[in-house]
């Protein structure tokens, strides 16, 4: 997990990332793996200069804090 925007606390960013990946009660929807966890919008976005398979997961909160999950 890497913080890519803002200044979220490490514990909050790690908690959201862990829940997104491992919590069975979080139901990611569609090919974009869209989910909302405690106000954070998580997804597998299309990124410039990367194929979708080479993109990373990310979570963004309403204030603009964002974390990257994976490479």
JSON list of C-alpha atoms in Angstrom, two decimals:
[
{"chain": "A", "resi": 1, "resn": "UNK", "atom": "CA", "xyz": [0.00, 0.00, 0.00]},
{"chain": "A", "resi": 2, "resn": "UNK", "atom": "CA", "xyz": [1.35, 3.42, -0.99]},
{"chain": "A", "resi": 3, "resn": "UNK", "atom": "CA", "xyz": [-0.22, 6.81, -0.28]},
{"chain": "A", "resi": 4, "resn": "UNK", "atom": "CA", "xyz": [-0.62, 8.55, -3.65]},
{"chain": "A", "resi": 5, "resn": "UNK", "atom": "CA", "xyz": [-2.52, 11.67, -2.52]},
{"chain": "A", "resi": 6, "resn": "UNK", "atom": "CA", "xyz": [-3.28, 13.55, 0.65]},
{"chain": "A", "resi": 7, "resn": "UNK", "atom": "CA", "xyz": [-2.27, 12.60, 4.16]},
{"chain": "A", "resi": 8, "resn": "UNK", "atom": "CA", "xyz": [-4.39, 9.72, 5.40]},
{"chain": "A", "resi": 9, "resn": "UNK", "atom": "CA", "xyz": [-3.19, 8.04, 8.58]},
{"chain": "A", "resi": 10, "resn": "UNK", "atom": "CA", "xyz": [-1.23, 4.88, 7.88]},
{"chain": "A", "resi": 11, "resn": "UNK", "atom": "CA", "xyz": [-3.49, 2.85, 10.15]},
{"chain": "A", "resi": 12, "resn": "UNK", "atom": "CA", "xyz": [-6.63, 4.01, 8.31]},
{"chain": "A", "resi": 13, "resn": "UNK", "atom": "CA", "xyz": [-5.09, 3.40, 4.88]},
{"chain": "A", "resi": 14, "resn": "UNK", "atom": "CA", "xyz": [-3.91, -0.07, 5.90]},
{"chain": "A", "resi": 15, "resn": "UNK", "atom": "CA", "xyz": [-7.30, -0.89, 7.41]},
{"chain": "A", "resi": 16, "resn": "UNK", "atom": "CA", "xyz": [-9.21, 0.16, 4.26]},
{"chain": "A", "resi": 17, "resn": "UNK", "atom": "CA", "xyz": [-6.77, -1.72, 2.02]},
{"chain": "A", "resi": 18, "resn": "UNK", "atom": "CA", "xyz": [-7.00, -4.86, 4.14]},
{"chain": "A", "resi": 19, "resn": "UNK", "atom": "CA", "xyz": [-10.78, -4.77, 4.23]},
{"chain": "A", "resi": 20, "resn": "UNK", "atom": "CA", "xyz": [-10.99, -4.20, 0.47]},
{"chain": "A", "resi": 21, "resn": "UNK", "atom": "CA", "xyz": [-8.81, -7.21, -0.22]},
{"chain": "A", "resi": 22, "resn": "UNK", "atom": "CA", "xyz": [-9.78, -9.60, 2.56]},
{"chain": "A", "resi": 23, "resn": "UNK", "atom": "CA", "xyz": [-13.15, -8.78, 4.15]},
{"chain": "A", "resi": 24, "resn": "UNK", "atom": "CA", "xyz": [-15.76, -11.20, 2.79]},
{"chain": "A", "resi": 25, "resn": "UNK", "atom": "CA", "xyz": [-18.55, -8.77, 3.68]},
{"chain": "A", "resi": 26, "resn": "UNK", "atom": "CA", "xyz": [-17.17, -6.25, 1.15]},
{"chain": "A", "resi": 27, "resn": "UNK", "atom": "CA", "xyz": [-18.73, -7.12, -2.20]},
{"chain": "A", "resi": 28, "resn": "UNK", "atom": "CA", "xyz": [-16.66, -5.61, -5.02]},
{"chain": "A", "resi": 29, "resn": "UNK", "atom": "CA", "xyz": [-18.88, -5.02, -8.06]},
{"chain": "A", "resi": 30, "resn": "UNK", "atom": "CA", "xyz": [-18.15, -5.52, -11.73]},
{"chain": "A", "resi": 31, "resn": "UNK", "atom": "CA", "xyz": [-14.91, -5.69, -13.67]},
{"chain": "A", "resi": 32, "resn": "UNK", "atom": "CA", "xyz": [-13.75, -2.48, -11.99]},
{"chain": "A", "resi": 33, "resn": "UNK", "atom": "CA", "xyz": [-14.10, -4.12, -8.55]},
{"chain": "A", "resi": 34, "resn": "UNK", "atom": "CA", "xyz": [-16.03, -1.10, -7.25]},
{"chain": "A", "resi": 35, "resn": "UNK", "atom": "CA", "xyz": [-16.70, -0.99, -3.50]},
{"chain": "A", "resi": 36, "resn": "UNK", "atom": "CA", "xyz": [-17.36, 1.65, -0.86]},
{"chain": "A", "resi": 37, "resn": "UNK", "atom": "CA", "xyz": [-15.74, 1.05, 2.53]},
{"chain": "A", "resi": 38, "resn": "UNK", "atom": "CA", "xyz": [-16.30, 3.58, 5.32]},
{"chain": "A", "resi": 39, "resn": "UNK", "atom": "CA", "xyz": [-16.73, 6.35, 2.73]},
{"chain": "A", "resi": 40, "resn": "UNK", "atom": "CA", "xyz": [-13.66, 5.35, 0.69]},
{"chain": "A", "resi": 41, "resn": "UNK", "atom": "CA", "xyz": [-14.34, 4.51, -2.97]},
{"chain": "A", "resi": 42, "resn": "UNK", "atom": "CA", "xyz": [-12.19, 1.58, -4.02]},
{"chain": "A", "resi": 43, "resn": "UNK", "atom": "CA", "xyz": [-11.73, 0.28, -7.54]},
{"chain": "A", "resi": 44, "resn": "UNK", "atom": "CA", "xyz": [-9.46, -1.19, -10.20]},
{"chain": "A", "resi": 45, "resn": "UNK", "atom": "CA", "xyz": [-9.23, 1.85, -12.51]},
{"chain": "A", "resi": 46, "resn": "UNK", "atom": "CA", "xyz": [-7.99, 2.16, -16.05]},
{"chain": "A", "resi": 47, "resn": "UNK", "atom": "CA", "xyz": [-4.74, 4.13, -15.89]},
{"chain": "A", "resi": 48, "resn": "UNK", "atom": "CA", "xyz": [-2.91, 6.02, -18.63]},
{"chain": "A", "resi": 49, "resn": "UNK", "atom": "CA", "xyz": [-0.06, 4.09, -20.26]},
{"chain": "A", "resi": 50, "resn": "UNK", "atom": "CA", "xyz": [-1.04, 0.82, -18.54]},
{"chain": "A", "resi": 51, "resn": "UNK", "atom": "CA", "xyz": [-3.21, -2.05, -19.63]},
{"chain": "A", "resi": 52, "resn": "UNK", "atom": "CA", "xyz": [-6.04, -2.80, -17.25]},
{"chain": "A", "resi": 53, "resn": "UNK", "atom": "CA", "xyz": [-4.26, -6.01, -16.23]},
{"chain": "A", "resi": 54, "resn": "UNK", "atom": "CA", "xyz": [-1.19, -3.93, -15.29]},
{"chain": "A", "resi": 55, "resn": "UNK", "atom": "CA", "xyz": [-3.17, -1.34, -13.31]},
{"chain": "A", "resi": 56, "resn": "UNK", "atom": "CA", "xyz": [-3.30, -1.31, -9.53]},
{"chain": "A", "resi": 57, "resn": "UNK", "atom": "CA", "xyz": [-6.19, -1.20, -7.10]},
{"chain": "A", "resi": 58, "resn": "UNK", "atom": "CA", "xyz": [-6.85, 2.12, -5.40]},
{"chain": "A", "resi": 59, "resn": "UNK", "atom": "CA", "xyz": [-9.06, 3.65, -2.73]},
{"chain": "A", "resi": 60, "resn": "UNK", "atom": "CA", "xyz": [-9.97, 7.35, -2.50]},
{"chain": "A", "resi": 61, "resn": "UNK", "atom": "CA", "xyz": [-11.81, 9.11, 0.32]},
{"chain": "A", "resi": 62, "resn": "UNK", "atom": "CA", "xyz": [-14.15, 12.13, -0.06]},
{"chain": "A", "resi": 63, "resn": "UNK", "atom": "CA", "xyz": [-11.38, 14.58, 0.91]},
{"chain": "A", "resi": 64, "resn": "UNK", "atom": "CA", "xyz": [-9.02, 13.39, -1.85]},
{"chain": "A", "resi": 65, "resn": "UNK", "atom": "CA", "xyz": [-6.79, 11.09, 0.15]},
{"chain": "A", "resi": 66, "resn": "UNK", "atom": "CA", "xyz": [-5.83, 8.16, -2.06]},
{"chain": "A", "resi": 67, "resn": "UNK", "atom": "CA", "xyz": [-3.92, 4.92, -1.64]},
{"chain": "A", "resi": 68, "resn": "UNK", "atom": "CA", "xyz": [-2.50, 2.56, -4.20]},
{"chain": "A", "resi": 69, "resn": "UNK", "atom": "CA", "xyz": [-2.72, -1.17, -3.51]},
{"chain": "A", "resi": 70, "resn": "UNK", "atom": "CA", "xyz": [-0.20, -3.26, -5.44]},
{"chain": "A", "resi": 71, "resn": "UNK", "atom": "CA", "xyz": [2.25, -2.32, -8.19]}
]
